[in-house]
Amino acid sequence: MHTPALRLGAGLATGIALAAGVLTATPAVAAVGDDDPSVGARVTTGPAAGLAINEVESNADDTDWVELVNTSSAVIDLSGWRFLDSDSSHPAYTLPQGSTIAAGGYLVVDQETTTRSGFDFGLGGADSVRLYDASGTLTLRYAWTTHAAVTYGSCPDGSGALVDTTASTKGGPNDCSSPVRINEVESQGGTPGDWVELTNVGTTTVDLGGYVLRDGEDDHVWTVPAGTTVAPGGFTVLDEVQAGEDSGTAPGAGAGAGFGFGLGKADGVRLSDARGVLVDEYSWTAHAATTYGRNPDGTGAFAETAEPTKGSTNRFAGVVTAEAWPGGPDETVLAAEDTFTGDLSGLDWTSSASSQDGQLWAVQNGDGLLYHLVPDGRGGWAPTNTAGVDLRYTDGTGTPDAEGVTVTADDPGAVYVSTERDNDVSKVSRPAVLRFATADGSESVLRATDEWDLAADFPGLGANAGLEGVTWVPDAWLTSRGFVDQHTGATYAPAAYPGHGEGLFLVGVEGTASVYAYALMDDGSSQRVATIATPFSLVAEVQFDPTLDALWVVCDEACSGRTALFDVQDGAFTLASLYEAPANADRTLANEGFAISGRCVDGARATFYADDNDTNGVSLRTGTYPCDAVEEPGDGDGGAPAPGDGETPAPGDGGGSTPAPGTGGSSPAPVPTTPVPTTPVPTTPGPAAPVPTAPGPAAPAAPVAPDVSALVDGNRGSVSAPSNVRAGSSLTIDVGTRYAGQRVAVWLFSEPRLLGTPVVAADGTVTVVVPADVPAGQHRIAVAAFDGTVLGWTRATIDPATGSLAFTGAELGGGIAAALLLLATGAGVLVTRRRRTVGSPA
């Protein structure tokens, strides 16, 4: 979630933190010049002349940053300058000593992480960035009204208007090139001849008129006819021969003609824009058995496709490709404007004895509120508790950053909430599941009866990167499918976890982009049972769906609203289907909450979406997902369908909802199409890019350690990681997208020490924890397949573990440190209540 509105009156702990210098800067005086039109995105006079805001990232990967550029011929020193967004109540971030920009150079002001200092607030959809010089004078300001699809960047660097860029170029020259890319090539046996498919990775339609296509021969030149366009995420095919055209037609013979030259066995294609600037090119040394295509579309490397997909999404063997949403195309408003105040996050649908349409639970993260919603009788939904329930920790203090919510079958009269942190101490990670005893949310304030703090399982996790979603899965469902307990390596046995109730809790963690299954015991302890890798850059919500016998995993606007379905295969939750957002939905909505009704009406089940940004004053929307029940589940009894009712085709069945790939055909001119863009999720390396095999998530439990002699210059640099990391904190390693979906082993050398066996995320990264007892100094980090084959290695300097909190601040004086210790001791004296079971009083 981005930039929660924190509760006023943070309390004694925050006061001590301020006194200790934990918050390293005071708010800049922003009233003067905040709306001054003379303060813009660049400085033209004075000692900072040539300084400009060059690129802004507010959304794409949930880590925000601002890039500054120096277009002058002299070094500019920004030490002591202060950085702020549009909210003057935020503590401004003070740039540290040594913050200089060389002539022609760049400086990135980054959001804080556990291994990097920076600003500790997010940049919103409608926001601004402001930079004050050392005297407190507002010097630079840039504002926007909605997130950029990529980034906002100056074109050209430092002097042009800031526009939506083609690609993010953090710390380097902006990419304002044409977003058109060669996407698929047929060089033999096409219909009616060879063809080249183009796609648009940008955000606006591109006019291709005047673009020039060449093959490997400079005298084979063809100009794309005027009026030819390619839409964002769409495809336009350039044919060698148009239908009915004589195959001997000379190249470029008039509008409507094909390009006229064949593509050879060893050949290439080059595309230039109307100015003659090379836009993209691709060459090959042999015909493909099918076609050559990018994986994923528009951005990935070329590989042989599974089949020609002329004019549509590329398909590859062993890759789950995103499908169009099989339900209705719209997300429509469900609750009246201003019902919520923003920050609505988690959702959960349950059956209801009073309404066939069920009921909804919802949580709001910034101010820690719980809502109970029911149909309003007019086609909408409304909370029965208009002000919401004010949530507190077990000792009655704090403001839980409530991100996810669920109810369970084994604990009636209770609601469980997942959190990232206590918003009153917002710089400290506190990933936890809280239990609240309520049947209808009628209380004004609720103190948690139990807390399961999972922080020990996520050392180094960012304070704003914790538990986003939570759901509950019955033990009976898991055991009937042979679910494997990764903790024991054997089939899941509920009796191994006494006092955990009758099911497991699955939590989605934003910072790791993974889902974790936990047994939560009635004594406050917990045990991780499974880790589930996802195809997303972050996880915003998880929902168990007994109707589909599957698990929904949801990403927000960072993944353009995509969702995924997982079912249990070979004992593990496995990706079965990947869906785009509904066709007409706004993909920039911060849909952090998702729920789905268990009731099938007229062939559809209702879906529910919670928009954390409260776009246009609306936080709650609804859509549909198909079902085929003969009877409406819940009619007359208010009950939800039992698991495995089979109302809807199982994940991955297709159900005929997605059209088959295009089979070619002919048209009188290059024809643009606009299918939904996709994000393929590789599970094995593509045939054109052979790599050592790394077993998938069900890999053996004992990977083979690579021999130190295998760490050679030839495979050094194939993976990358930060050059410095603190012992006891997390380390993110870029392995490469070609390994996405595969389980790898991460080793620390000189003596091989296994740091973990994570699954590579869709963005090609893995995250492991460097143990606190690792000696300080330079080490080698190697990533290997389970058979010991080295995929790559790099060097990293391990800094000593300090035991400090996950934020940057001043040293704590003895008196303040003692006060904090007393506070921590008091907070630790908690009476933990046992989890309720069926029949227990609420």
Tab-separated table of C-alpha atoms in Angstrom, residues 691-692 694 715 717-721 731-746 758-768 781-785 789-794:
chain	number	residue	atom	x	y	z
A	691	VAL	CA	20.216	-22.910	-19.611
A	692	PRO	CA	21.169	-25.411	-16.928
A	694	ALA	CA	16.969	-25.805	-12.230
A	715	ASN	CA	29.983	-17.311	-15.059
A	717	GLY	CA	28.305	-11.472	-13.322
A	718	SER	CA	25.520	-13.692	-14.649
A	719	VAL	CA	23.686	-12.773	-11.462
A	720	SER	CA	23.775	-9.455	-9.617
A	721	ALA	CA	23.200	-8.279	-6.056
A	731	LEU	CA	19.472	-9.913	0.155
A	732	THR	CA	17.738	-9.688	-3.228
A	733	ILE	CA	19.599	-11.247	-6.153
A	734	ASP	CA	18.784	-10.731	-9.831
A	735	VAL	CA	19.075	-14.183	-11.406
A	736	GLY	CA	17.360	-13.428	-14.713
A	737	THR	CA	13.814	-13.840	-16.033
A	738	ARG	CA	14.759	-16.971	-17.986
A	739	TYR	CA	14.776	-18.839	-14.648
A	740	ALA	CA	11.412	-17.455	-13.487
A	741	GLY	CA	9.309	-20.112	-11.777
A	742	GLN	CA	12.266	-22.394	-11.068
A	743	ARG	CA	13.676	-23.281	-7.659
A	744	VAL	CA	17.372	-22.519	-7.241
A	745	ALA	CA	19.927	-22.854	-4.460
A	746	VAL	CA	21.783	-19.789	-3.142
A	758	PRO	CA	13.852	-19.877	-3.245
A	759	VAL	CA	11.746	-19.936	-6.393
A	760	VAL	CA	12.748	-17.283	-8.924
A	761	ALA	CA	10.038	-14.612	-9.178
A	762	ALA	CA	8.578	-13.406	-12.463
A	763	ASP	CA	10.959	-10.430	-12.460
A	764	GLY	CA	13.945	-12.793	-12.256
A	765	THR	CA	14.838	-12.147	-8.612
A	766	VAL	CA	15.163	-14.216	-5.457
A	767	THR	CA	15.439	-13.048	-1.862
A	768	VAL	CA	17.356	-14.816	0.892
A	781	ILE	CA	27.281	-15.339	-3.546
A	782	ALA	CA	26.542	-18.161	-5.999
A	783	VAL	CA	23.217	-19.238	-7.488
A	784	ALA	CA	23.086	-22.850	-8.652
A	785	ALA	CA	20.760	-25.544	-9.911
A	789	THR	CA	25.525	-26.394	-11.789
A	790	VAL	CA	26.502	-22.753	-11.233
A	791	LEU	CA	24.079	-20.344	-12.878
A	792	GLY	CA	26.106	-17.320	-11.846
A	793	TRP	CA	27.929	-15.666	-8.979
A	794	THR	CA	28.925	-12.243	-7.714
